């Protein structure tokens, strides 16, 4: 298992105060993780923190997708960690990497594309607009789609999107 | 109370607007004033943030900038939106390096994030109006046994959300009690609904949902009360699939907390659009009478 120092630097950069270094593998994060429980630890936050801290990039990204993407982002691990490590911030970095390599589950590309094209994760539909009217609701204030698309394009998000 | 900018979010605004209807009616009765703004997706803290963190910060900061330009705080009807907007606000307030980077992008579209407004989840606002809720309840819901699910992002991560105890939340329970209903403890109050993991791994989401619904059923609750549209969709929309998958009946009505309050205020169910729920709520309506 080789340490990737550039990757390790990115992990440590996520924590300005460097608390991730104080992980002592107590396993409380995994003990409280609802996904670890229902997957028999196929998803294991403690293991992810260990690999991230050691810079074991290959171990993280060559594993089954669920090893990163099984997280349901309930933020329970963040609360129970005795060292106050914001685990989900580290996991976000891992997921961002996975997206950029084109390896994330389809859902994430689809949602990003919907937001890129509609400025909403759930675009407005005529049937719902009518329902809003029936319920006496005002129309949703329409977002400036052009402006949002421009913002995301400037940041290179369009290059990470996939599919038609 | 000063006027808020209403952030209904994509899911409520464009998929299950009946939830917005009950929120607006309750806000009216309590004197909580709101106005609209052309907000985009918040965006999803469990989806788009994991897609690209900087993109997520920029879109969130742009939404905050829209409210800042009117000098008004945001009221959110959704755990996801309030989580994103609070996290973005918190990150940019504490990380000037990131703030400069995001503002450089916003400048290209003529916007600027300043960090001058607050974001409130509507449950935190209602929690400050318990007396008013009590006095406007004309149909006490006594006898109604209610299980509470505040949802992960109402209170976690606690140092950013600054709402409730992250592992022993009470806000939602206090509102339910103010309506005259009885809170039943079921032991899994802080367990996730399983919505986010379902996006890629449906079976694991279902396993978590099962654990939750088993506990609610065992506790003998008449209904489960929520304050997040993603949780609502998971409990209300997936209940039938859950029953099929595990060959077990649940039939637990799901109510948004605003619906429960509105019913107590005597607002007719028709006006709330409760018929749009996937899991029938007629038993509850009969019980309330
Ligand atoms: S709970 Fe914190 S200290 Fe313990 S193993 Fe997990 S990350 Fe490390
Ligand atoms: S946030 Fe993810 S890793 Fe942490 S407890 Fe929840 S599901 Fe597990």
mmCIF file of N, CA and C in Angstrom, chain B residues 160-227:
data_model
loop_
_atom_site.group_PDB
_atom_site.id
_atom_site.type_symbol
_atom_site.label_atom_id
_atom_site.label_comp_id
_atom_site.label_asym_id
_atom_site.label_seq_id
_atom_site.Cartn_x
_atom_site.Cartn_y
_atom_site.Cartn_z
ATOM 1 N N UNK B 160 -22.985 23.903 13.297
ATOM 2 C CA UNK B 160 -23.398 24.792 12.201
ATOM 3 C C UNK B 160 -24.908 25.045 12.251
ATOM 4 N N UNK B 161 -25.678 23.995 12.489
ATOM 5 C CA UNK B 161 -27.136 24.151 12.448
ATOM 6 C C UNK B 161 -27.625 24.964 13.647
ATOM 7 N N UNK B 162 -27.005 24.754 14.812
ATOM 8 C CA UNK B 162 -27.350 25.524 16.013
ATOM 9 C C UNK B 162 -28.846 25.586 16.270
ATOM 10 N N UNK B 163 -29.490 24.407 16.214
ATOM 11 C CA UNK B 163 -30.924 24.397 16.465
ATOM 12 C C UNK B 163 -31.269 23.623 17.729
ATOM 13 N N UNK B 164 -30.942 22.322 17.712
ATOM 14 C CA UNK B 164 -31.498 21.417 18.698
ATOM 15 C C UNK B 164 -30.383 20.482 19.143
ATOM 16 N N UNK B 165 -30.641 19.688 20.169
ATOM 17 C CA UNK B 165 -29.663 18.675 20.558
ATOM 18 C C UNK B 165 -29.511 17.678 19.408
ATOM 19 N N UNK B 166 -28.275 17.454 18.939
ATOM 20 C CA UNK B 166 -28.083 16.643 17.740
ATOM 21 C C UNK B 166 -28.477 15.175 17.886
ATOM 22 N N UNK B 167 -28.442 14.663 19.113
ATOM 23 C CA UNK B 167 -28.767 13.243 19.299
ATOM 24 C C UNK B 167 -30.027 13.035 20.149
ATOM 25 N N UNK B 168 -30.521 14.098 20.781
ATOM 26 C CA UNK B 168 -31.763 14.015 21.562
ATOM 27 C C UNK B 168 -32.620 15.249 21.302
ATOM 28 N N UNK B 169 -33.098 15.386 20.076
ATOM 29 C CA UNK B 169 -33.821 16.611 19.707
ATOM 30 C C UNK B 169 -35.178 16.733 20.401
ATOM 31 N N UNK B 170 -35.581 17.966 20.706
ATOM 32 C CA UNK B 170 -36.870 18.169 21.382
ATOM 33 C C UNK B 170 -37.786 19.186 20.688
ATOM 34 N N UNK B 171 -37.232 20.000 19.777
ATOM 35 C CA UNK B 171 -38.034 21.082 19.191
ATOM 36 C C UNK B 171 -39.362 20.587 18.608
ATOM 37 N N UNK B 172 -39.273 19.571 17.766
ATOM 38 C CA UNK B 172 -40.473 19.073 17.091
ATOM 39 C C UNK B 172 -41.475 18.531 18.114
ATOM 40 N N UNK B 173 -40.954 17.856 19.126
ATOM 41 C CA UNK B 173 -41.833 17.307 20.176
ATOM 42 C C UNK B 173 -42.584 18.429 20.879
ATOM 43 N N UNK B 174 -41.878 19.531 21.128
ATOM 44 C CA UNK B 174 -42.526 20.637 21.841
ATOM 45 C C UNK B 174 -43.641 21.253 21.003
ATOM 46 N N UNK B 175 -43.436 21.306 19.697
ATOM 47 C CA UNK B 175 -44.484 21.863 18.831
ATOM 48 C C UNK B 175 -45.693 20.925 18.800
ATOM 49 N N UNK B 176 -45.415 19.633 18.685
ATOM 50 C CA UNK B 176 -46.509 18.649 18.680
ATOM 51 C C UNK B 176 -47.310 18.751 19.982
ATOM 52 N N UNK B 177 -46.592 18.893 21.078
ATOM 53 C CA UNK B 177 -47.261 19.010 22.379
ATOM 54 C C UNK B 177 -48.090 20.294 22.466
ATOM 55 N N UNK B 178 -47.551 21.372 21.897
ATOM 56 C CA UNK B 178 -48.285 22.640 21.914
ATOM 57 C C UNK B 178 -49.608 22.516 21.156
ATOM 58 N N UNK B 179 -49.664 21.608 20.189
ATOM 59 C CA UNK B 179 -50.902 21.392 19.427
ATOM 60 C C UNK B 179 -51.897 20.539 20.210
ATOM 61 N N UNK B 180 -51.469 20.023 21.335
ATOM 62 C CA UNK B 180 -52.378 19.218 22.151
ATOM 63 C C UNK B 180 -52.283 17.724 21.899
ATOM 64 N N UNK B 181 -51.416 17.314 20.974
ATOM 65 C CA UNK B 181 -51.260 15.875 20.700
ATOM 66 C C UNK B 181 -50.274 15.260 21.685
ATOM 67 N N UNK B 182 -50.214 13.952 21.686
ATOM 68 C CA UNK B 182 -49.324 13.247 22.612
ATOM 69 C C UNK B 182 -48.127 12.668 21.863
ATOM 70 N N UNK B 183 -46.950 13.016 22.322
ATOM 71 C CA UNK B 183 -45.734 12.488 21.692
ATOM 72 C C UNK B 183 -45.480 11.065 22.191
ATOM 73 N N UNK B 184 -45.238 10.142 21.254
ATOM 74 C CA UNK B 184 -44.819 8.804 21.689
ATOM 75 C C UNK B 184 -43.368 8.587 21.316
ATOM 76 N N UNK B 185 -42.590 8.131 22.264
ATOM 77 C CA UNK B 185 -41.184 7.831 21.992
ATOM 78 C C UNK B 185 -41.098 6.455 21.378
ATOM 79 N N UNK B 186 -40.238 6.323 20.362
ATOM 80 C CA UNK B 186 -40.125 5.005 19.718
ATOM 81 C C UNK B 186 -38.681 4.523 19.637
ATOM 82 N N UNK B 187 -37.773 5.305 20.200
ATOM 83 C CA UNK B 187 -36.400 4.820 20.329
ATOM 84 C C UNK B 187 -35.492 5.020 19.124
ATOM 85 N N UNK B 188 -36.064 5.405 17.982
ATOM 86 C CA UNK B 188 -35.236 5.609 16.781
ATOM 87 C C UNK B 188 -35.424 7.019 16.235
ATOM 88 N N UNK B 189 -35.647 7.974 17.127
ATOM 89 C CA UNK B 189 -35.935 9.355 16.707
ATOM 90 C C UNK B 189 -34.853 9.958 15.812
ATOM 91 N N UNK B 190 -33.587 9.642 16.082
ATOM 92 C CA UNK B 190 -32.520 10.302 15.318
ATOM 93 C C UNK B 190 -31.997 9.455 14.161
ATOM 94 N N UNK B 191 -32.628 8.313 13.932
ATOM 95 C CA UNK B 191 -32.202 7.486 12.790
ATOM 96 C C UNK B 191 -32.615 8.169 11.483
ATOM 97 N N UNK B 192 -31.697 8.174 10.545
ATOM 98 C CA UNK B 192 -31.913 8.738 9.200
ATOM 99 C C UNK B 192 -33.096 8.049 8.513
ATOM 100 N N UNK B 193 -33.757 8.751 7.586
ATOM 101 C CA UNK B 193 -34.862 8.144 6.833
ATOM 102 C C UNK B 193 -34.336 7.206 5.748
ATOM 103 N N UNK B 194 -33.060 7.359 5.389
ATOM 104 C CA UNK B 194 -32.471 6.501 4.360
ATOM 105 C C UNK B 194 -32.600 7.055 2.953
ATOM 106 N N UNK B 195 -33.074 8.283 2.833
ATOM 107 C CA UNK B 195 -33.325 8.850 1.508
ATOM 108 C C UNK B 195 -32.064 8.953 0.653
ATOM 109 N N UNK B 196 -31.005 9.493 1.236
ATOM 110 C CA UNK B 196 -29.826 9.787 0.426
ATOM 111 C C UNK B 196 -29.150 8.530 -0.105
ATOM 112 N N UNK B 197 -28.994 7.523 0.731
ATOM 113 C CA UNK B 197 -28.323 6.306 0.253
ATOM 114 C C UNK B 197 -29.185 5.601 -0.793
ATOM 115 N N UNK B 198 -30.494 5.825 -0.736
ATOM 116 C CA UNK B 198 -31.406 5.215 -1.717
ATOM 117 C C UNK B 198 -31.123 5.682 -3.143
ATOM 118 N N UNK B 199 -30.555 6.867 -3.274
ATOM 119 C CA UNK B 199 -30.281 7.390 -4.608
ATOM 120 C C UNK B 199 -29.363 6.472 -5.413
ATOM 121 N N UNK B 200 -28.459 5.792 -4.721
ATOM 122 C CA UNK B 200 -27.578 4.871 -5.430
ATOM 123 C C UNK B 200 -27.794 3.417 -5.003
ATOM 124 N N UNK B 201 -28.228 3.226 -3.770
ATOM 125 C CA UNK B 201 -28.378 1.864 -3.237
ATOM 126 C C UNK B 201 -29.738 1.721 -2.567
ATOM 127 N N UNK B 202 -30.737 1.511 -3.387
ATOM 128 C CA UNK B 202 -32.127 1.447 -2.938
ATOM 129 C C UNK B 202 -32.328 0.441 -1.783
ATOM 130 N N UNK B 203 -31.712 -0.727 -1.898
ATOM 131 C CA UNK B 203 -31.926 -1.765 -0.881
ATOM 132 C C UNK B 203 -31.471 -1.326 0.506
ATOM 133 N N UNK B 204 -30.357 -0.622 0.552
ATOM 134 C CA UNK B 204 -29.854 -0.198 1.860
ATOM 135 C C UNK B 204 -30.752 0.888 2.450
ATOM 136 N N UNK B 205 -31.259 1.747 1.590
ATOM 137 C CA UNK B 205 -32.202 2.767 2.056
ATOM 138 C C UNK B 205 -33.449 2.103 2.624
ATOM 139 N N UNK B 206 -33.902 1.066 1.943
ATOM 140 C CA UNK B 206 -35.097 0.343 2.393
ATOM 141 C C UNK B 206 -34.853 -0.350 3.733
ATOM 142 N N UNK B 207 -33.644 -0.864 3.919
ATOM 143 C CA UNK B 207 -33.332 -1.548 5.178
ATOM 144 C C UNK B 207 -33.375 -0.560 6.352
ATOM 145 N N UNK B 208 -32.886 0.662 6.091
ATOM 146 C CA UNK B 208 -32.922 1.685 7.146
ATOM 147 C C UNK B 208 -34.368 2.120 7.406
ATOM 148 N N UNK B 209 -35.100 2.298 6.302
ATOM 149 C CA UNK B 209 -36.516 2.686 6.412
ATOM 150 C C UNK B 209 -37.291 1.641 7.220
ATOM 151 N N UNK B 210 -36.994 0.386 6.976
ATOM 152 C CA UNK B 210 -37.679 -0.708 7.687
ATOM 153 C C UNK B 210 -37.448 -0.607 9.188
ATOM 154 N N UNK B 211 -36.188 -0.355 9.547
ATOM 155 C CA UNK B 211 -35.843 -0.264 10.968
ATOM 156 C C UNK B 211 -36.652 0.864 11.631
ATOM 157 N N UNK B 212 -36.728 1.964 10.905
ATOM 158 C CA UNK B 212 -37.458 3.123 11.403
ATOM 159 C C UNK B 212 -38.948 2.811 11.562
ATOM 160 N N UNK B 213 -39.561 2.308 10.493
ATOM 161 C CA UNK B 213 -41.003 2.097 10.504
ATOM 162 C C UNK B 213 -41.408 0.987 11.472
ATOM 163 N N UNK B 214 -40.554 -0.009 11.632
ATOM 164 C CA UNK B 214 -40.825 -1.060 12.623
ATOM 165 C C UNK B 214 -40.964 -0.442 14.015
ATOM 166 N N UNK B 215 -40.042 0.468 14.325
ATOM 167 C CA UNK B 215 -40.047 1.088 15.654
ATOM 168 C C UNK B 215 -41.293 1.954 15.850
ATOM 169 N N UNK B 216 -41.649 2.705 14.792
ATOM 170 C CA UNK B 216 -42.832 3.582 14.887
ATOM 171 C C UNK B 216 -44.093 2.737 15.081
ATOM 172 N N UNK B 217 -44.156 1.642 14.336
ATOM 173 C CA UNK B 217 -45.326 0.762 14.408
ATOM 174 C C UNK B 217 -45.431 0.127 15.793
ATOM 175 N N UNK B 218 -44.296 -0.350 16.276
ATOM 176 C CA UNK B 218 -44.268 -1.023 17.566
ATOM 177 C C UNK B 218 -44.699 -0.090 18.703
ATOM 178 N N UNK B 219 -44.365 1.188 18.555
ATOM 179 C CA UNK B 219 -44.696 2.159 19.596
ATOM 180 C C UNK B 219 -46.180 2.517 19.579
ATOM 181 N N UNK B 220 -46.889 2.062 18.551
ATOM 182 C CA UNK B 220 -48.325 2.315 18.475
ATOM 183 C C UNK B 220 -48.686 3.740 18.098
ATOM 184 N N UNK B 221 -47.826 4.400 17.330
ATOM 185 C CA UNK B 221 -48.106 5.784 16.925
ATOM 186 C C UNK B 221 -49.229 5.828 15.891
ATOM 187 N N UNK B 222 -50.073 6.874 15.966
ATOM 188 C CA UNK B 222 -51.126 7.068 14.962
ATOM 189 C C UNK B 222 -50.546 7.657 13.691
ATOM 190 N N UNK B 223 -49.463 8.410 13.837
ATOM 191 C CA UNK B 223 -48.842 9.014 12.659
ATOM 192 C C UNK B 223 -47.398 9.384 12.980
ATOM 193 N N UNK B 224 -46.668 9.675 11.911
ATOM 194 C CA UNK B 224 -45.275 10.100 12.053
ATOM 195 C C UNK B 224 -45.209 11.529 11.506
ATOM 196 N N UNK B 225 -44.660 12.437 12.306
ATOM 197 C CA UNK B 225 -44.581 13.839 11.897
ATOM 198 C C UNK B 225 -43.157 14.186 11.469
ATOM 199 N N UNK B 226 -43.036 14.893 10.341
ATOM 200 C CA UNK B 226 -41.718 15.225 9.778
ATOM 201 C C UNK B 226 -41.633 16.714 9.435
ATOM 202 N N UNK B 227 -40.423 17.179 9.130
ATOM 203 C CA UNK B 227 -40.252 18.575 8.717
ATOM 204 C C UNK B 227 -39.233 18.706 7.581
#
